[in-house]
Amino acid sequence: MRWRPVFPLGLPHATTSSDIYDGYHIPKGCIVVLNIWGMAYNCPDPDRFDPSRHLTSDGHLIPQAKQNNDLFFGFGRRVCPGRFFADNALWVAAAMILSALRFEKAKDAFGNDIPVKPEFTCGLISHPLPFECSITSRI
């Protein structure tokens, strides 16, 4: 969810009262669009897979390492009521899929790996473009 949020700009919200945030006046009834993608990409080189960014110098897990998925399910009064179920269902689905299937790079006619270049659609909803891979049963 952090790497490529499905809704990079979230859903628009309207303020119910005037507010001041970080020195900016936000009037009542103002439409606010939240940059979910920007909030999720708040680490150095976010596209690079680097588990060490979540470890201290002596190899222990840093306290902030657990991803807070709340931002991907909305904010305020309109936050998704099924967010806890959805978050756990995604975890279980990923664990089941990874335990039952092996994912590898596809091979060309000469047996060489075909590189995977992660490409995604742009727009209000983002999803991966088609790519070649090999999925086999672990059983």
PDB file of N, CA, C and O in Angstrom, residues 1-13 21 31-43 68 70-75 123-124 126:
ATOM      1  N   MET A   1       0.821  -1.197   0.000  1.00  0.00           N
ATOM      2  CA  MET A   1       0.000   0.000   0.000  1.00  0.00           C
ATOM      3  C   MET A   1       0.865   1.261   0.000  1.00  0.00           C
ATOM      4  O   MET A   1       0.484   2.250  -0.594  1.00  0.00           O
ATOM      5  N   ARG A   2       2.018   1.218   0.684  1.00  0.00           N
ATOM      6  CA  ARG A   2       2.866   2.400   0.717  1.00  0.00           C
ATOM      7  C   ARG A   2       3.566   2.622  -0.614  1.00  0.00           C
ATOM      8  O   ARG A   2       3.703   3.737  -1.084  1.00  0.00           O
ATOM      9  N   TRP A   3       4.003   1.530  -1.239  1.00  0.00           N
ATOM     10  CA  TRP A   3       4.799   1.647  -2.451  1.00  0.00           C
ATOM     11  C   TRP A   3       4.016   2.322  -3.570  1.00  0.00           C
ATOM     12  O   TRP A   3       4.490   3.255  -4.205  1.00  0.00           O
ATOM     13  N   ARG A   4       2.807   1.863  -3.852  1.00  0.00           N
ATOM     14  CA  ARG A   4       1.964   2.427  -4.906  1.00  0.00           C
ATOM     15  C   ARG A   4       0.518   2.470  -4.428  1.00  0.00           C
ATOM     16  O   ARG A   4      -0.261   1.554  -4.666  1.00  0.00           O
ATOM     17  N   PRO A   5       0.117   3.555  -3.763  1.00  0.00           N
ATOM     18  CA  PRO A   5      -1.273   3.647  -3.299  1.00  0.00           C
ATOM     19  C   PRO A   5      -2.249   3.590  -4.477  1.00  0.00           C
ATOM     20  O   PRO A   5      -1.990   4.151  -5.533  1.00  0.00           O
ATOM     21  N   VAL A   6      -3.373   2.904  -4.285  1.00  0.00           N
ATOM     22  CA  VAL A   6      -4.388   2.779  -5.329  1.00  0.00           C
ATOM     23  C   VAL A   6      -4.998   4.139  -5.646  1.00  0.00           C
ATOM     24  O   VAL A   6      -5.208   4.488  -6.806  1.00  0.00           O
ATOM     25  N   PHE A   7      -5.273   4.936  -4.625  1.00  0.00           N
ATOM     26  CA  PHE A   7      -5.810   6.285  -4.795  1.00  0.00           C
ATOM     27  C   PHE A   7      -4.738   7.287  -4.378  1.00  0.00           C
ATOM     28  O   PHE A   7      -4.712   7.728  -3.233  1.00  0.00           O
ATOM     29  N   PRO A   8      -3.823   7.680  -5.288  1.00  0.00           N
ATOM     30  CA  PRO A   8      -2.705   8.547  -4.901  1.00  0.00           C
ATOM     31  C   PRO A   8      -3.136   9.889  -4.313  1.00  0.00           C
ATOM     32  O   PRO A   8      -2.426  10.455  -3.502  1.00  0.00           O
ATOM     33  N   LEU A   9      -4.290  10.396  -4.708  1.00  0.00           N
ATOM     34  CA  LEU A   9      -4.768  11.669  -4.158  1.00  0.00           C
ATOM     35  C   LEU A   9      -5.948  11.475  -3.217  1.00  0.00           C
ATOM     36  O   LEU A   9      -6.582  12.445  -2.810  1.00  0.00           O
ATOM     37  N   GLY A  10      -6.254  10.249  -2.858  1.00  0.00           N
ATOM     38  CA  GLY A  10      -7.361   9.997  -1.939  1.00  0.00           C
ATOM     39  C   GLY A  10      -8.677  10.483  -2.528  1.00  0.00           C
ATOM     40  O   GLY A  10      -8.801  10.713  -3.729  1.00  0.00           O
ATOM     41  N   LEU A  11      -9.640  10.641  -1.681  1.00  0.00           N
ATOM     42  CA  LEU A  11     -10.936  11.183  -2.089  1.00  0.00           C
ATOM     43  C   LEU A  11     -11.067  12.590  -1.531  1.00  0.00           C
ATOM     44  O   LEU A  11     -10.644  12.848  -0.397  1.00  0.00           O
ATOM     45  N   PRO A  12     -11.645  13.512  -2.289  1.00  0.00           N
ATOM     46  CA  PRO A  12     -11.785  14.886  -1.788  1.00  0.00           C
ATOM     47  C   PRO A  12     -12.658  14.936  -0.536  1.00  0.00           C
ATOM     48  O   PRO A  12     -13.611  14.174  -0.397  1.00  0.00           O
ATOM     49  N   HIS A  13     -12.296  15.809   0.375  1.00  0.00           N
ATOM     50  CA  HIS A  13     -13.049  16.041   1.602  1.00  0.00           C
ATOM     51  C   HIS A  13     -13.423  17.515   1.664  1.00  0.00           C
ATOM     52  O   HIS A  13     -12.760  18.354   1.060  1.00  0.00           O
ATOM     53  N   TYR A  21      -3.949  25.433   9.724  1.00  0.00           N
ATOM     54  CA  TYR A  21      -3.023  24.307   9.720  1.00  0.00           C
ATOM     55  C   TYR A  21      -1.681  24.782   9.196  1.00  0.00           C
ATOM     56  O   TYR A  21      -1.601  25.290   8.079  1.00  0.00           O
ATOM     57  N   ILE A  31     -12.842  22.490  -0.207  1.00  0.00           N
ATOM     58  CA  ILE A  31     -12.540  21.130  -0.659  1.00  0.00           C
ATOM     59  C   ILE A  31     -11.047  20.887  -0.456  1.00  0.00           C
ATOM     60  O   ILE A  31     -10.216  21.659  -0.905  1.00  0.00           O
ATOM     61  N   VAL A  32     -10.724  19.791   0.223  1.00  0.00           N
ATOM     62  CA  VAL A  32      -9.331  19.446   0.518  1.00  0.00           C
ATOM     63  C   VAL A  32      -9.016  18.125  -0.180  1.00  0.00           C
ATOM     64  O   VAL A  32      -9.738  17.143  -0.026  1.00  0.00           O
ATOM     65  N   VAL A  33      -7.938  18.132  -0.980  1.00  0.00           N
ATOM     66  CA  VAL A  33      -7.470  16.920  -1.635  1.00  0.00           C
ATOM     67  C   VAL A  33      -6.170  16.525  -0.948  1.00  0.00           C
ATOM     68  O   VAL A  33      -5.232  17.310  -0.860  1.00  0.00           O
ATOM     69  N   LEU A  34      -6.126  15.313  -0.436  1.00  0.00           N
ATOM     70  CA  LEU A  34      -4.975  14.853   0.339  1.00  0.00           C
ATOM     71  C   LEU A  34      -4.000  14.096  -0.550  1.00  0.00           C
ATOM     72  O   LEU A  34      -4.395  13.210  -1.298  1.00  0.00           O
ATOM     73  N   ASN A  35      -2.739  14.427  -0.480  1.00  0.00           N
ATOM     74  CA  ASN A  35      -1.717  13.786  -1.293  1.00  0.00           C
ATOM     75  C   ASN A  35      -1.227  12.515  -0.583  1.00  0.00           C
ATOM     76  O   ASN A  35      -0.197  12.520   0.080  1.00  0.00           O
ATOM     77  N   ILE A  36      -1.977  11.433  -0.730  1.00  0.00           N
ATOM     78  CA  ILE A  36      -1.641  10.162  -0.080  1.00  0.00           C
ATOM     79  C   ILE A  36      -0.269   9.685  -0.562  1.00  0.00           C
ATOM     80  O   ILE A  36       0.548   9.212   0.220  1.00  0.00           O
ATOM     81  N   TRP A  37      -0.015   9.814  -1.858  1.00  0.00           N
ATOM     82  CA  TRP A  37       1.258   9.383  -2.421  1.00  0.00           C
ATOM     83  C   TRP A  37       2.410  10.113  -1.743  1.00  0.00           C
ATOM     84  O   TRP A  37       3.395   9.509  -1.364  1.00  0.00           O
ATOM     85  N   GLY A  38       2.275  11.422  -1.565  1.00  0.00           N
ATOM     86  CA  GLY A  38       3.321  12.206  -0.912  1.00  0.00           C
ATOM     87  C   GLY A  38       3.513  11.813   0.544  1.00  0.00           C
ATOM     88  O   GLY A  38       4.631  11.775   1.053  1.00  0.00           O
ATOM     89  N   MET A  39       2.422  11.516   1.242  1.00  0.00           N
ATOM     90  CA  MET A  39       2.520  11.104   2.641  1.00  0.00           C
ATOM     91  C   MET A  39       3.171   9.731   2.770  1.00  0.00           C
ATOM     92  O   MET A  39       3.867   9.456   3.740  1.00  0.00           O
ATOM     93  N   ALA A  40       2.938   8.851   1.805  1.00  0.00           N
ATOM     94  CA  ALA A  40       3.498   7.505   1.865  1.00  0.00           C
ATOM     95  C   ALA A  40       4.968   7.488   1.458  1.00  0.00           C
ATOM     96  O   ALA A  40       5.703   6.592   1.836  1.00  0.00           O
ATOM     97  N   TYR A  41       5.394   8.462   0.679  1.00  0.00           N
ATOM     98  CA  TYR A  41       6.764   8.501   0.159  1.00  0.00           C
ATOM     99  C   TYR A  41       7.652   9.414   0.993  1.00  0.00           C
ATOM    100  O   TYR A  41       8.446  10.174   0.464  1.00  0.00           O
ATOM    101  N   ASN A  42       7.569   9.334   2.296  1.00  0.00           N
ATOM    102  CA  ASN A  42       8.304  10.250   3.172  1.00  0.00           C
ATOM    103  C   ASN A  42       9.601   9.646   3.706  1.00  0.00           C
ATOM    104  O   ASN A  42       9.949   9.829   4.858  1.00  0.00           O
ATOM    105  N   CYS A  43      10.312   8.902   2.863  1.00  0.00           N
ATOM    106  CA  CYS A  43      11.606   8.337   3.266  1.00  0.00           C
ATOM    107  C   CYS A  43      12.587   8.505   2.106  1.00  0.00           C
ATOM    108  O   CYS A  43      12.169   8.662   0.967  1.00  0.00           O
ATOM    109  N   ASN A  68       1.841   2.327   9.318  1.00  0.00           N
ATOM    110  CA  ASN A  68       0.512   2.755   9.721  1.00  0.00           C
ATOM    111  C   ASN A  68      -0.339   2.853   8.464  1.00  0.00           C
ATOM    112  O   ASN A  68      -0.193   3.780   7.680  1.00  0.00           O
ATOM    113  N   ASP A  70      -3.506   3.396   8.257  1.00  0.00           N
ATOM    114  CA  ASP A  70      -4.717   4.193   8.403  1.00  0.00           C
ATOM    115  C   ASP A  70      -4.862   5.238   7.306  1.00  0.00           C
ATOM    116  O   ASP A  70      -5.965   5.509   6.846  1.00  0.00           O
ATOM    117  N   LEU A  71      -3.777   5.827   6.857  1.00  0.00           N
ATOM    118  CA  LEU A  71      -3.885   6.901   5.875  1.00  0.00           C
ATOM    119  C   LEU A  71      -4.420   6.402   4.535  1.00  0.00           C
ATOM    120  O   LEU A  71      -4.956   7.168   3.762  1.00  0.00           O
ATOM    121  N   PHE A  72      -4.330   5.105   4.258  1.00  0.00           N
ATOM    122  CA  PHE A  72      -4.816   4.570   2.987  1.00  0.00           C
ATOM    123  C   PHE A  72      -6.321   4.292   2.998  1.00  0.00           C
ATOM    124  O   PHE A  72      -6.887   3.953   1.963  1.00  0.00           O
ATOM    125  N   PHE A  73      -6.955   4.431   4.153  1.00  0.00           N
ATOM    126  CA  PHE A  73      -8.375   4.138   4.267  1.00  0.00           C
ATOM    127  C   PHE A  73      -9.226   5.378   4.534  1.00  0.00           C
ATOM    128  O   PHE A  73     -10.384   5.269   4.909  1.00  0.00           O
ATOM    129  N   GLY A  74      -8.676   6.559   4.359  1.00  0.00           N
ATOM    130  CA  GLY A  74      -9.444   7.782   4.503  1.00  0.00           C
ATOM    131  C   GLY A  74      -9.210   8.467   5.841  1.00  0.00           C
ATOM    132  O   GLY A  74      -8.446   7.989   6.685  1.00  0.00           O
ATOM    133  N   PHE A  75      -9.878   9.599   6.006  1.00  0.00           N
ATOM    134  CA  PHE A  75      -9.681  10.446   7.176  1.00  0.00           C
ATOM    135  C   PHE A  75     -11.023  10.954   7.704  1.00  0.00           C
ATOM    136  O   PHE A  75     -12.008  10.989   6.986  1.00  0.00           O
ATOM    137  N   GLY A 123      -3.137   8.750 -12.839  1.00  0.00           N
ATOM    138  CA  GLY A 123      -4.515   9.199 -12.749  1.00  0.00           C
ATOM    139  C   GLY A 123      -5.055   9.085 -11.340  1.00  0.00           C
ATOM    140  O   GLY A 123      -4.309   8.874 -10.386  1.00  0.00           O
ATOM    141  N   LEU A 124      -6.377   9.203 -11.229  1.00  0.00           N
ATOM    142  CA  LEU A 124      -7.004   9.139  -9.913  1.00  0.00           C
ATOM    143  C   LEU A 124      -6.859   7.764  -9.291  1.00  0.00           C
ATOM    144  O   LEU A 124      -6.770   7.631  -8.082  1.00  0.00           O
ATOM    145  N   SER A 126      -4.523   4.213  -9.589  1.00  0.00           N
ATOM    146  CA  SER A 126      -3.279   3.706 -10.147  1.00  0.00           C
ATOM    147  C   SER A 126      -3.237   2.195 -10.024  1.00  0.00           C
ATOM    148  O   SER A 126      -3.600   1.639  -8.996  1.00  0.00           O
TER     149      SER A 126
END
